[in-house]
XYZ file of C-alpha atoms in Angstrom:
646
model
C 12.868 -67.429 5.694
C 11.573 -70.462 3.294
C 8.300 -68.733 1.364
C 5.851 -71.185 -0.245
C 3.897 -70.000 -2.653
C 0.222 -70.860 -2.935
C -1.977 -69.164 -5.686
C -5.402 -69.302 -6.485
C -6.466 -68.210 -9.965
C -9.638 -68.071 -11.784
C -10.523 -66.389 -15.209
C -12.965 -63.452 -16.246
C -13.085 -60.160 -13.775
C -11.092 -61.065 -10.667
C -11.849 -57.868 -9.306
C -15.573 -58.781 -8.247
C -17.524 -61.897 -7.916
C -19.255 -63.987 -5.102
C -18.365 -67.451 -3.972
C -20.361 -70.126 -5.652
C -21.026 -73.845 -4.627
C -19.085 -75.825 -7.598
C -17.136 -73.014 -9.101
C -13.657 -74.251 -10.222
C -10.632 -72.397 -9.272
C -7.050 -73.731 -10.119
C -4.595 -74.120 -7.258
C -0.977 -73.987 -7.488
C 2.031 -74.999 -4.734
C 5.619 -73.936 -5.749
C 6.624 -75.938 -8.410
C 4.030 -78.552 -7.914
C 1.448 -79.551 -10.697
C -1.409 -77.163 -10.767
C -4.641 -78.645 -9.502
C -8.047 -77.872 -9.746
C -10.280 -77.115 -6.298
C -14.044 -76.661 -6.276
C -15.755 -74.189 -3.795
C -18.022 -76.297 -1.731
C -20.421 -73.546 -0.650
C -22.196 -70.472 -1.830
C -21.818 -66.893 -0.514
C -25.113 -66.608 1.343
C -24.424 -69.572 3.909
C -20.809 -68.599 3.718
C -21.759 -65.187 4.937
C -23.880 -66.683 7.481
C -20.776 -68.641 9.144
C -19.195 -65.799 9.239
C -21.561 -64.104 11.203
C -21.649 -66.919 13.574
C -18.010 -65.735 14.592
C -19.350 -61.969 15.532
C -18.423 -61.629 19.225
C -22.428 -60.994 19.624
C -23.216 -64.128 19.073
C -24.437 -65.794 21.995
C -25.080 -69.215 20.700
C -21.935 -71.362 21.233
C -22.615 -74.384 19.483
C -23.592 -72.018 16.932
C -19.912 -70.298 16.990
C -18.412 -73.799 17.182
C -20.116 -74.895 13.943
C -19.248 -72.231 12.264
C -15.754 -71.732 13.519
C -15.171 -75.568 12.547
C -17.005 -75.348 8.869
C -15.010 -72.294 8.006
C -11.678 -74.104 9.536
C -12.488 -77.723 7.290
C -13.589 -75.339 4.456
C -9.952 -73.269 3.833
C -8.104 -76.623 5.197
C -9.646 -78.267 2.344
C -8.821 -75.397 -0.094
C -5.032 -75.265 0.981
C -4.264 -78.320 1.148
C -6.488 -81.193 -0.625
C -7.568 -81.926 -4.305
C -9.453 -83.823 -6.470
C -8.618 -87.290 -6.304
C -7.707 -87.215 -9.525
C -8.064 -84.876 -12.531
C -8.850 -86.282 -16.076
C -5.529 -86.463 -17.290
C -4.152 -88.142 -14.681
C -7.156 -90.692 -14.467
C -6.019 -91.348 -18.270
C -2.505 -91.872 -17.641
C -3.137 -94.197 -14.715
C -5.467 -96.088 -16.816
C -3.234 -96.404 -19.685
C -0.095 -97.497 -17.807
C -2.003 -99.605 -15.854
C -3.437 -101.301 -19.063
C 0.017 -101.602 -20.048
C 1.491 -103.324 -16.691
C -1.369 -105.836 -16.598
C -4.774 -106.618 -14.998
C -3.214 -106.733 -11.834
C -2.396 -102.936 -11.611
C -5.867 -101.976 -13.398
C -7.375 -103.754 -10.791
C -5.400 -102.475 -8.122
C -6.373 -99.052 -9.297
C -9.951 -99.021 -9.676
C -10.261 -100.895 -6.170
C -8.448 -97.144 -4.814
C -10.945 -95.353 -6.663
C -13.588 -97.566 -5.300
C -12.188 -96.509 -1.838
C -12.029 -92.992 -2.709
C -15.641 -93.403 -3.535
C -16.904 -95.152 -0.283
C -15.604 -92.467 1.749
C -17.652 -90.314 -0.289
C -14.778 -88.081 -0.688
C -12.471 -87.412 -4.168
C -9.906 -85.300 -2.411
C -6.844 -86.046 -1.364
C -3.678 -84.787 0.315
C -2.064 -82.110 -1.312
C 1.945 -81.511 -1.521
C 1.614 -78.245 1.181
C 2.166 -80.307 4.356
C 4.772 -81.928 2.786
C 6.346 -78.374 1.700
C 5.976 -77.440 5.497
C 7.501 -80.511 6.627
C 10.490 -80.196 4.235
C 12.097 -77.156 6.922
C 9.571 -77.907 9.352
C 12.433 -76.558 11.977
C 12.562 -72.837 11.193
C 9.901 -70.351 10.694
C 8.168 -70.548 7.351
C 5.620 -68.364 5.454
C 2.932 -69.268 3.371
C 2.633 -66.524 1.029
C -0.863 -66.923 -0.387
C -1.554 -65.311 -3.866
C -5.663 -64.553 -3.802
C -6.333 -62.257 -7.062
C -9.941 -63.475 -7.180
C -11.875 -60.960 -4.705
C -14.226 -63.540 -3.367
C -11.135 -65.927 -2.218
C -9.701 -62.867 -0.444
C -13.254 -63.140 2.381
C -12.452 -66.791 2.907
C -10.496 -67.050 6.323
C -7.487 -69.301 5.601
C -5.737 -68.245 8.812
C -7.634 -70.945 10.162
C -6.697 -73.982 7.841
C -5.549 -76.740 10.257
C -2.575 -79.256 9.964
C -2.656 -83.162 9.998
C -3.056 -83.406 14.107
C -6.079 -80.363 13.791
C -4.017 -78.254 15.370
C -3.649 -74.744 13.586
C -1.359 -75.044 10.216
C 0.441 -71.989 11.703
C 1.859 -73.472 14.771
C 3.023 -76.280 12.671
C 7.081 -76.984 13.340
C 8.777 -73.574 14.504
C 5.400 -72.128 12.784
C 4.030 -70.953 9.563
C 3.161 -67.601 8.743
C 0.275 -67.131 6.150
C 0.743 -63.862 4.539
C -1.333 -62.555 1.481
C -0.745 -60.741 -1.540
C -2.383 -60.050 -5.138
C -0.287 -60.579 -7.847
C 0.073 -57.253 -10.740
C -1.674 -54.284 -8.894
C 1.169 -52.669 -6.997
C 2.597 -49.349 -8.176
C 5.361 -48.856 -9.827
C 7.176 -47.488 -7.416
C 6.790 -48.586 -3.688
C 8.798 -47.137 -0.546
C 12.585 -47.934 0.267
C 12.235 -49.818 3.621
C 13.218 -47.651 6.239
C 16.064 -47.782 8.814
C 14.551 -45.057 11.354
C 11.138 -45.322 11.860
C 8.423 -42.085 11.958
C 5.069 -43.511 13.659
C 1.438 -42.252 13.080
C -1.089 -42.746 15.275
C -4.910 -42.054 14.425
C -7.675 -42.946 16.756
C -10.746 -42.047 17.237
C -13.567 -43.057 19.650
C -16.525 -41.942 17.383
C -18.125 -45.557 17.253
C -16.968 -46.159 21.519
C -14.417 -45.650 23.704
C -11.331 -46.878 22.455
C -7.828 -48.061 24.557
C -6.255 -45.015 23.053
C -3.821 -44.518 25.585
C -2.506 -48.672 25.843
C -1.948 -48.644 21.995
C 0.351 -45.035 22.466
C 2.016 -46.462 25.408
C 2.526 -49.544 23.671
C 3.816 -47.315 20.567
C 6.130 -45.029 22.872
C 7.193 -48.154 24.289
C 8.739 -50.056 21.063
C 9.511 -47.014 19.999
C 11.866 -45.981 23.064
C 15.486 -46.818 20.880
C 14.575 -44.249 18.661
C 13.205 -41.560 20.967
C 15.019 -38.459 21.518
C 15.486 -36.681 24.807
C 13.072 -33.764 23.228
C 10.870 -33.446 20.159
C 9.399 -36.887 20.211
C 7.746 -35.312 17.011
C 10.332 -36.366 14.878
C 9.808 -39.820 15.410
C 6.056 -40.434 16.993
C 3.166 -37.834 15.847
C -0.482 -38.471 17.659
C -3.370 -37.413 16.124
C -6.704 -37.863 18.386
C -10.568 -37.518 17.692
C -9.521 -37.867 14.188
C -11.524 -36.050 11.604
C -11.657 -36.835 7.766
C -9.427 -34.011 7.090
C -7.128 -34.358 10.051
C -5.912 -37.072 8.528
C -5.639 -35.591 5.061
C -3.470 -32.422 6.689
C -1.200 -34.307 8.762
C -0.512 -37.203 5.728
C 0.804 -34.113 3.616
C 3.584 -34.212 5.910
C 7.089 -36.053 4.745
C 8.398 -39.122 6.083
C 6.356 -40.936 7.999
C 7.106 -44.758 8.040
C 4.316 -46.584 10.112
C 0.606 -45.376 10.478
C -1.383 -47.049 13.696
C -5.469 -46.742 13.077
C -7.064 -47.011 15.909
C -11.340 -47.004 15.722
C -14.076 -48.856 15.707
C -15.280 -50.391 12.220
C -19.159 -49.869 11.416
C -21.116 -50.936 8.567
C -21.442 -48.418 5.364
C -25.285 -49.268 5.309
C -25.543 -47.401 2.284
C -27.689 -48.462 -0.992
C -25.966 -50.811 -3.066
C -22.586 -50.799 -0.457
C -23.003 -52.659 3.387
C -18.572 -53.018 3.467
C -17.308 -51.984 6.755
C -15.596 -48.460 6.992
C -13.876 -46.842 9.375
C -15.917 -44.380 12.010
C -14.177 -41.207 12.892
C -15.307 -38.052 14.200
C -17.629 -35.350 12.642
C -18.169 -31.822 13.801
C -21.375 -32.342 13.060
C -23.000 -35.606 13.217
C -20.386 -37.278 15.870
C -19.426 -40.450 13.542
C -18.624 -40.341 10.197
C -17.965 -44.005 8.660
C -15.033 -43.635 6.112
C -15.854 -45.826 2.845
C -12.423 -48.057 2.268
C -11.845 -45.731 -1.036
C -11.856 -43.043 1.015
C -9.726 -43.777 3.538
C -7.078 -44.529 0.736
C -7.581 -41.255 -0.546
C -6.919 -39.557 3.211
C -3.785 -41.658 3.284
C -2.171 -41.075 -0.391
C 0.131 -38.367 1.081
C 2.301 -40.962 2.928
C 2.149 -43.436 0.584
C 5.652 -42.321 -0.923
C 7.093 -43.273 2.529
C 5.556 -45.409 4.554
C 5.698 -49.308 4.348
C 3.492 -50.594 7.104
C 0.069 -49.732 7.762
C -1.975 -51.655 10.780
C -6.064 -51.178 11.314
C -7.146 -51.898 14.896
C -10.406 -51.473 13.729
C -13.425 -54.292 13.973
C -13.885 -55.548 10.609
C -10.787 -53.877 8.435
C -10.322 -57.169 6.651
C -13.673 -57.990 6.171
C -14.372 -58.578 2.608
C -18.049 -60.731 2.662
C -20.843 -58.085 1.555
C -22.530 -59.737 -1.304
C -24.004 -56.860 -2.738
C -20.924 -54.660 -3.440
C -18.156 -57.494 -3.398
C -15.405 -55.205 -3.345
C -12.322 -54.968 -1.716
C -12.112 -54.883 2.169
C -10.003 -51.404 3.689
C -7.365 -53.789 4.185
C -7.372 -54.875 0.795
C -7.899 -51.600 -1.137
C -4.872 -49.914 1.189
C -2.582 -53.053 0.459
C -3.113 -52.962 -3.355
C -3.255 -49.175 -3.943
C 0.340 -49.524 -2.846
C 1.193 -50.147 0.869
C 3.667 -53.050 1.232
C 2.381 -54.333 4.581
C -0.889 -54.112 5.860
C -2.255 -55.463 8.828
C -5.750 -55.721 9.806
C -8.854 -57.654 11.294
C -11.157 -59.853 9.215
C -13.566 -60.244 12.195
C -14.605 -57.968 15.457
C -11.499 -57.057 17.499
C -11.640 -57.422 21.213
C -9.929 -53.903 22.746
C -7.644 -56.771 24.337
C -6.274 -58.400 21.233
C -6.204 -55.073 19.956
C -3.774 -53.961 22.842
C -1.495 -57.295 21.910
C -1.760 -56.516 18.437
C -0.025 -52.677 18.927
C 2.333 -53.935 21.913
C 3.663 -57.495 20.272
C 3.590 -56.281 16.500
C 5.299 -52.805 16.992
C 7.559 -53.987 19.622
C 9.257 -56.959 17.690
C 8.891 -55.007 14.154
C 10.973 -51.772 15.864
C 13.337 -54.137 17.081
C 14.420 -55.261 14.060
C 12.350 -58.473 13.099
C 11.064 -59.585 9.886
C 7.747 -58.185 9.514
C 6.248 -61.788 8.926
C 8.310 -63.115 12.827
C 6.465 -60.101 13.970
C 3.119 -60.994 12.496
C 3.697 -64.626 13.804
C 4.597 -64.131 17.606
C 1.221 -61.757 17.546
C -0.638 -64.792 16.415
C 0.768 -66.906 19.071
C 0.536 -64.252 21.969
C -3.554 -64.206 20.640
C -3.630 -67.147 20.766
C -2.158 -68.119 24.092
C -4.590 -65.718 25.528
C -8.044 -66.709 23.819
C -9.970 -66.125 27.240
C -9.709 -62.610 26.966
C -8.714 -62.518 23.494
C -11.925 -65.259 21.548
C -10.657 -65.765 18.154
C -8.899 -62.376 17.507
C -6.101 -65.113 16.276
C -8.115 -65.959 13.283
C -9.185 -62.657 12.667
C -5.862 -61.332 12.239
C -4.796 -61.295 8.830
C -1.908 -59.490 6.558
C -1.299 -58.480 3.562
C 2.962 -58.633 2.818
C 5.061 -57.634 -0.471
C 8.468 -57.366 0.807
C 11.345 -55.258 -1.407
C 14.290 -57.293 -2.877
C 16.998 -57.481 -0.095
C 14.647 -57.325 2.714
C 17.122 -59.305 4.956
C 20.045 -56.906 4.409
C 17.831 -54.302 5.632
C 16.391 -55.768 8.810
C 20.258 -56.326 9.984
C 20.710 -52.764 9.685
C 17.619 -51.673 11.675
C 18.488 -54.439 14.376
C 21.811 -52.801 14.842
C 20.650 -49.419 14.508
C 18.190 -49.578 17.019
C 20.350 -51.166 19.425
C 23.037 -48.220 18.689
C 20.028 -45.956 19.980
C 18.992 -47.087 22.741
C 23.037 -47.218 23.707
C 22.667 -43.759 22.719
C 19.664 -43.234 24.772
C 20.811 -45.342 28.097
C 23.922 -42.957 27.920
C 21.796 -39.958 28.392
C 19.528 -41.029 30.690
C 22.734 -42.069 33.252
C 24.151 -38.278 32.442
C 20.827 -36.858 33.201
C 20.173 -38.632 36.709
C 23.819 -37.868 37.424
C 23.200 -33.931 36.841
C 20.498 -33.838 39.132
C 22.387 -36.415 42.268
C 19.584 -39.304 41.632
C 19.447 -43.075 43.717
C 21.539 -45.886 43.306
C 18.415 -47.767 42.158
C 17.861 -45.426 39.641
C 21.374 -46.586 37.954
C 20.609 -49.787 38.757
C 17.810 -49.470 36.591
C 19.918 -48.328 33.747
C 22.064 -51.142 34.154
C 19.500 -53.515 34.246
C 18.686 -51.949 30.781
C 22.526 -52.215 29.674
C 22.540 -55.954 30.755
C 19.324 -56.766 28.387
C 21.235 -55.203 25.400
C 24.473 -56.689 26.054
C 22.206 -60.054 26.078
C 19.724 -59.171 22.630
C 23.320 -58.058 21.021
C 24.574 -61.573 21.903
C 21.737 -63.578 20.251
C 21.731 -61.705 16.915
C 25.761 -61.933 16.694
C 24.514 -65.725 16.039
C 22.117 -64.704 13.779
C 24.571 -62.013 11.908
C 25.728 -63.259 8.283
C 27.011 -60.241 6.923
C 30.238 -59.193 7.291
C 29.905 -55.296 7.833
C 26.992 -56.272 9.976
C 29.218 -58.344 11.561
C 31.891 -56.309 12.899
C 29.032 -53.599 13.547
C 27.655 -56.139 15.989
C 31.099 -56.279 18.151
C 31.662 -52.891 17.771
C 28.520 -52.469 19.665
C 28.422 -54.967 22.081
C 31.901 -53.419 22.852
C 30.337 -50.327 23.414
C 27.391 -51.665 25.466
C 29.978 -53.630 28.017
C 31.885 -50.612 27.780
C 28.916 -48.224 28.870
C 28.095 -50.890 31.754
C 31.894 -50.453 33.148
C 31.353 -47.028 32.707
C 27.867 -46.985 34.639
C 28.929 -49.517 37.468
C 32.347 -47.753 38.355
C 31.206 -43.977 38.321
C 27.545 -44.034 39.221
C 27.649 -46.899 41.513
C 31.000 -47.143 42.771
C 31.363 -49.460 45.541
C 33.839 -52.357 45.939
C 31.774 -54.849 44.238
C 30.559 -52.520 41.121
C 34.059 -51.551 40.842
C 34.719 -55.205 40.395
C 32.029 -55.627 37.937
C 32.878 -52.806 36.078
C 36.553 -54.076 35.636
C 35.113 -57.670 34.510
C 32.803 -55.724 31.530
C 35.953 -53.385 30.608
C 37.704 -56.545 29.556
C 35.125 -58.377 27.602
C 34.346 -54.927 25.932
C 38.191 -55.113 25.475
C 37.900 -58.537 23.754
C 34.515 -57.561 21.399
C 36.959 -54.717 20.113
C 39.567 -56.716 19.379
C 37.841 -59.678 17.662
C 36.031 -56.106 15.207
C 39.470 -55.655 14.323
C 40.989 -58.923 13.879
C 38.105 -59.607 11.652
C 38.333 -56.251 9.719
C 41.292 -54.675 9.857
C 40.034 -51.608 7.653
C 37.731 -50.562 10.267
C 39.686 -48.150 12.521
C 37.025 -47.549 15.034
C 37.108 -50.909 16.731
C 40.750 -50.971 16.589
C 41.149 -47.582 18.539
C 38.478 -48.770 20.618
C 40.594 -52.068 21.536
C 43.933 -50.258 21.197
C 42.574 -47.627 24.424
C 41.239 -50.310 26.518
C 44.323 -52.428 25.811
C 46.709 -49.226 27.539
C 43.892 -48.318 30.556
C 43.897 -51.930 31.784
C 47.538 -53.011 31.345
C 49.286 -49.677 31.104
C 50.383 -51.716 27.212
C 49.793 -50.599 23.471
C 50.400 -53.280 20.626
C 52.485 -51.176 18.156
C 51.757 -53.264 15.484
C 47.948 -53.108 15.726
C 48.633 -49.168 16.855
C 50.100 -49.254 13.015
C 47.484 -50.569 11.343
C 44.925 -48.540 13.032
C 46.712 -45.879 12.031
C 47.092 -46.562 8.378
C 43.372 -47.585 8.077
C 42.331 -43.886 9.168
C 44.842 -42.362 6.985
C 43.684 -43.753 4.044
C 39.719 -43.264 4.810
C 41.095 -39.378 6.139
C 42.106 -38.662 2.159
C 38.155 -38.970 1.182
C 37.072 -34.784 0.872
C 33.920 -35.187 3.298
C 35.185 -38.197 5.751
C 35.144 -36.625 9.505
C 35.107 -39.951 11.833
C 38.382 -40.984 10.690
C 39.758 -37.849 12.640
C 38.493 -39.136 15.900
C 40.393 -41.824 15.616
C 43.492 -40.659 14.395
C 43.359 -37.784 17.310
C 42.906 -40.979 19.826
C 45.932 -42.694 18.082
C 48.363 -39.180 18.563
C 47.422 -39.919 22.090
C 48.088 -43.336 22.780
C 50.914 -43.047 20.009
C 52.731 -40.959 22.904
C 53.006 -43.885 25.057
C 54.863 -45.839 22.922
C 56.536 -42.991 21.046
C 54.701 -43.613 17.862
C 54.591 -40.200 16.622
C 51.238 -39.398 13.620
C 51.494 -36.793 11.338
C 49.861 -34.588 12.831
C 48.745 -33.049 16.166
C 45.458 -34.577 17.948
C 44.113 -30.889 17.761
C 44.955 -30.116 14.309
C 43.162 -33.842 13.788
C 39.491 -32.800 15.781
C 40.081 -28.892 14.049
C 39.928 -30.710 10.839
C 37.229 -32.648 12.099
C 35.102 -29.997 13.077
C 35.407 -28.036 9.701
C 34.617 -30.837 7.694
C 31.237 -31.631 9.735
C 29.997 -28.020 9.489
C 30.291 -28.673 5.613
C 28.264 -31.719 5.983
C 25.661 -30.484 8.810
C 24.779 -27.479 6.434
C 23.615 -29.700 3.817
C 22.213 -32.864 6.552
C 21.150 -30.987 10.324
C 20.342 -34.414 11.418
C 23.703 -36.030 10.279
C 25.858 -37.886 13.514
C 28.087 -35.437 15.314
C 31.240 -36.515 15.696
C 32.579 -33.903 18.022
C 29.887 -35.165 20.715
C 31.432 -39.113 20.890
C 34.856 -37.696 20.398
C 34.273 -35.204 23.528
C 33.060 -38.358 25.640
C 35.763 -40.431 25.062
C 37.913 -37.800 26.136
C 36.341 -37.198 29.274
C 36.654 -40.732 30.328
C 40.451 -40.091 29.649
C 39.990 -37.256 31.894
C 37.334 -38.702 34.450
C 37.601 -42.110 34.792
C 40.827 -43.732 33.479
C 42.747 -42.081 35.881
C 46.481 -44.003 37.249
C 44.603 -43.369 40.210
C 41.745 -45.585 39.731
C 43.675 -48.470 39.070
C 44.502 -47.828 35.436
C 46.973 -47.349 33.127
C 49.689 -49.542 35.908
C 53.445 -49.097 35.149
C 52.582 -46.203 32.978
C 50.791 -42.673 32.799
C 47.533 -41.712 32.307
C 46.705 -39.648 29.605
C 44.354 -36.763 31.757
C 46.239 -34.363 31.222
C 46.489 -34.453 27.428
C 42.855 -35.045 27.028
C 42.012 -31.842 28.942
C 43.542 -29.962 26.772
C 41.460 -31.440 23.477
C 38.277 -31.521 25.405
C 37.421 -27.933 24.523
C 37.850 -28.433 20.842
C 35.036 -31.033 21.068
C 32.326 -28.563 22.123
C 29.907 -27.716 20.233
C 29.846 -23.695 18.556
């Protein structure tokens, strides 16, 4: 994603200060000259706009004043100047001097025009930035170290046709930042995610149980048939020092707030806090420093932090112009924080979670995620008022960010595989409806389809041929799903159709990547159970590639596929080295090593023991496979037990 930088800077303490009508702030735009920008307003009427936005309000052509003030005043900021600085007044002057009356004249008869418009600014070079990749999705990551700049609400800066700036082209993402306060050290981004919530309903009722469904519901690639723990931890009615307990625990990777944000209304501080619960005294409003403090224990691990709270990002109190909680959490070392600059409607709120969570657990770049949350808030601004403006975040992303995000896409679409696979063996244990495995299907079908659009979007090569491999598996799966579970004439049919594209995704793994073993098993199996054939060449290669990966001490997978390979070597008398059980026995012993020292680690005996039973099951001479040979039941029955688990 193209990033354009935009950074205000200002001397003297940055970390305080109030907005003041002719202050001069200097304004840089990538490489572009720096400019200087005035502030056109001070705090006090500032501060009153902004309370013209408060959903209280009843006074609309109040709200639309203010809403279109505040929108000309950050438009202005972003992307206009000064007509002309001093040294660029003298170098017109003097070149024009030098070409002639005729371009003096020219010259002062602009500035003459500048002057009857009563205006000195002028277009700066941001639209023209925008315009340069105007057809992909670009961010405007906005630099605002001056704490009064950071109240100012350039989410609503508006483009040439006054439409928002971000819907400009494929759309532009404002994100914002502050240059030299992070930590040292900042979290690894991580592949599996470990979700927080924290609500609380000590300022109102709160949609506590949308924003978990919503959470359970992007989180459903990653969640395990039991102990939903690992991955999703609730904690309700918060208290101060619920949240200071459960933070002490390791890994968690996302923390929801949920609550409503009140005014500190405390001498010499009115910034908005958080309320949660007190044994006592029912509400307790959290101060922004405190709320840091509650969350230091996960700051080692978690990267994204999101506040659907009223007021989170609000950063306009005169009298203690300090950071908003938004602000303080972002810079005491959170890499993403998202948050509300304005009152939150419970139904933005509910987008927020659902859109946000849902795209970022799927694998999407953080600031995609942030934008399609915009847009869904903004496509719904009946029930949803400005909540699109109010939404603002706060985004340092690690080096290598991209690399990452292909590795969660894939990784969360080799879950919910994972997951779709046990939900068809559980409804098959206890005799459940066609409809029900329709259902399942249904849910292969979307996979096969998301796998399909990010193979186009898929750059690098190992995530390449993890992408086949996978939608290999998920066509697989269907076959396997339509044929047993289904099972009439025209599933049977279907299931033979998805057999041979998963067939063909295989093959292409291995054509591309010859070292990888996996896919050409994979191919090598489907290959013999749908024309009774085995290429002895590729059956060759296969086999070399898991001999040589077999040598490293702690390597288990290769064994898999090497026991596969004895099998299908036997119909082509291509005998391996050794026996498919002395292959999963070695297996197994070298995965006991490695599941003393990592519980969680992949178990290879489990994928190995399914593949086998399809052997056994399903690819059966007489089903319709394996023609003008044997099947292989037999032999697979006999390795089956070795798969089990002690």
């Amino acid at each position: 994603m193209k990033s354009i930088l935009v950074e205000f800077a200002r001397f003297k303490n940055l970390g305080t200060g109030i907005l003041r009508e002719g202050d001069d702030y200097l304004r840089s735009i990538t490489s572009h000259r720096v400019h200087q920008v005035r502030i056109p307003i001070n705090q006090l009427p500032f501060s009153q706009l902004m309370n013209s936005l408060r959903y209280v309000y009843k006074d609309k052509h109040e709200y639309d004043d203010a809403f279109k003030s505040l929108s000309a005043l950050v438009t202005d900021l972003l992307r206009r100047q000064d007509y002309m600085d001093v040294g660029e007044l003298l170098d017109k002057l003097k070149s024009s001097c030098e070409e002639g009356n005729e371009a003096l004249l020219q010259h002062v008869a602009q500035l003459l025009q500048q002057h009857d418009k009563a205006s000195f600014l002028e277009e700066g070079p941001l639209l023209e930035e925008v315009n340069k990749n105007s057809d992909k999705l670009q961010q405007i990551d906005l630099v605002t170290n001056a704490a009064e700049l950071s109240a100012l609400p350039f989410e609503a800066a508006l483009a040439n046709d006054d439409k928002p700036l971000f819907l400009s082209g494929k759309g532009v993402v404002l994100t914002r930042r502050v240059r030299g306060v992070f930590r040292d050290f900042t979290p690894h981004w991580p592949i599996t995610p470990k979700v927080l919530f924290i609500w609380s309903a000590a300022g109102g009722s709160v949609p506590h149980q949308e924003h978990k469904d919503a959470l359970l519901n992007a989180l459903k690639p990653w969640l395990p048939p039991q102990n939903i723990d690992k991955v999703f931890v609730e904690i309700g009615n918060a208290k101060y020092r619920d949240i200071e307990k459960i933070t002490c625990e390791d890994g968690f990777t996302h923390c929801h707030l949920l609550a409503h944000g009140q005014q500190i209304d405390r001498k010499n501080d009115k910034r908005f806090g958080i309320a949660l619960d007190h044994r006592i005294e029912g509400a307790d409003v959290i101060t922004p420093d405190a709320l840091c403090k509650a969350l230091e224990g996960i700051r080692s691990s978690a990267v994204v932090v999101t506040l659907a709270a009223c007021d989170a990002g609000n950063q306009t109190d005169v009298i203690n112009p300090d950071k908003s909680v938004a602000h303080l959490l972002h810079t005491s070392g959170f890499p993403v924080v998202i948050a509300s600059q304005l009152p939150l409607t419970k139904f933005g709120s509910e987008i927020l979670t659902r859109r946000f969570y849902g795209d970022l657990l799927n694998g999407l770049d953080v600031r995609e995620a942030l934008h399609h949350t915009r847009e869904e808030l903004y496509d719904n601004q009946s029930n949803a008022g400005h909540d699109w403006v109010s939404l603002v975040g706060y985004v340092q992303l690690p080096e290598g960010y991209n690399d990452i995000l292909e590795e969660v896409r894939l990784k969360s679409h080799l879950n919910s595989l994972k997951n779709l696979r046990d939900r068809a063996e559980a409804l098959a244990r206890v005799g459940a409806s066609r409809e029900e495995f329709e259902a399942i299907g249904g849910d292969l079908i979307k996979e096969i389809e998301a796998l399909n659009k990010l193979l186009a979007k898929t750059k690098e090569m190992r995530a390449l041929d993890e992408n086949r491999g996978l939608l290999g598996s998920a066509e697989k799966r269907l076959a396997e799903l339509l044929f047993r579970h289904i099972g009439d004439d025209a599933a049977k049919a279907a299931s033979r159709e998805a057999l041979n594209r998963a067939c063909k995704w295989y093959k292409e793994a291995f054509d591309a990547n010859p070292s990888h073993h996996w896919s050409g098993v994979q191919y090598l199996a489907l290959q013999a159970v749908i024309t009774g054939k085995v290429d002895a060449n590729m059956w060759k290669t296969a086999y070399r590639a898991a001999e040589v990966d077999r040598v490293r001490p702690s390597e288990y997978w290769a064994q898999g596929s090497l026991a596969e390979l004895a099998l299908l070597g036997t119909l082509i008398g291509e005998p391996t080295d050794e026996t498919a059980a002395f292959y999963l026995q070695e297996m197994r012993a070298r995965f006991k090593v490695v599941q003393a020292r990592k519980p969680d680690a992949d178990n290879p005996l489990q994928s190995t023991g399914l593949q086998l039973r399809r052997y056994e099951a399903w690819w059966l001479t007489a089903n319709g496979f394996f023609p003008d040979s044997i099947d292989l039941a037999d032999e697979a029955r006999e390795l089956i037990p070795l798969c089990r688990q002690e």
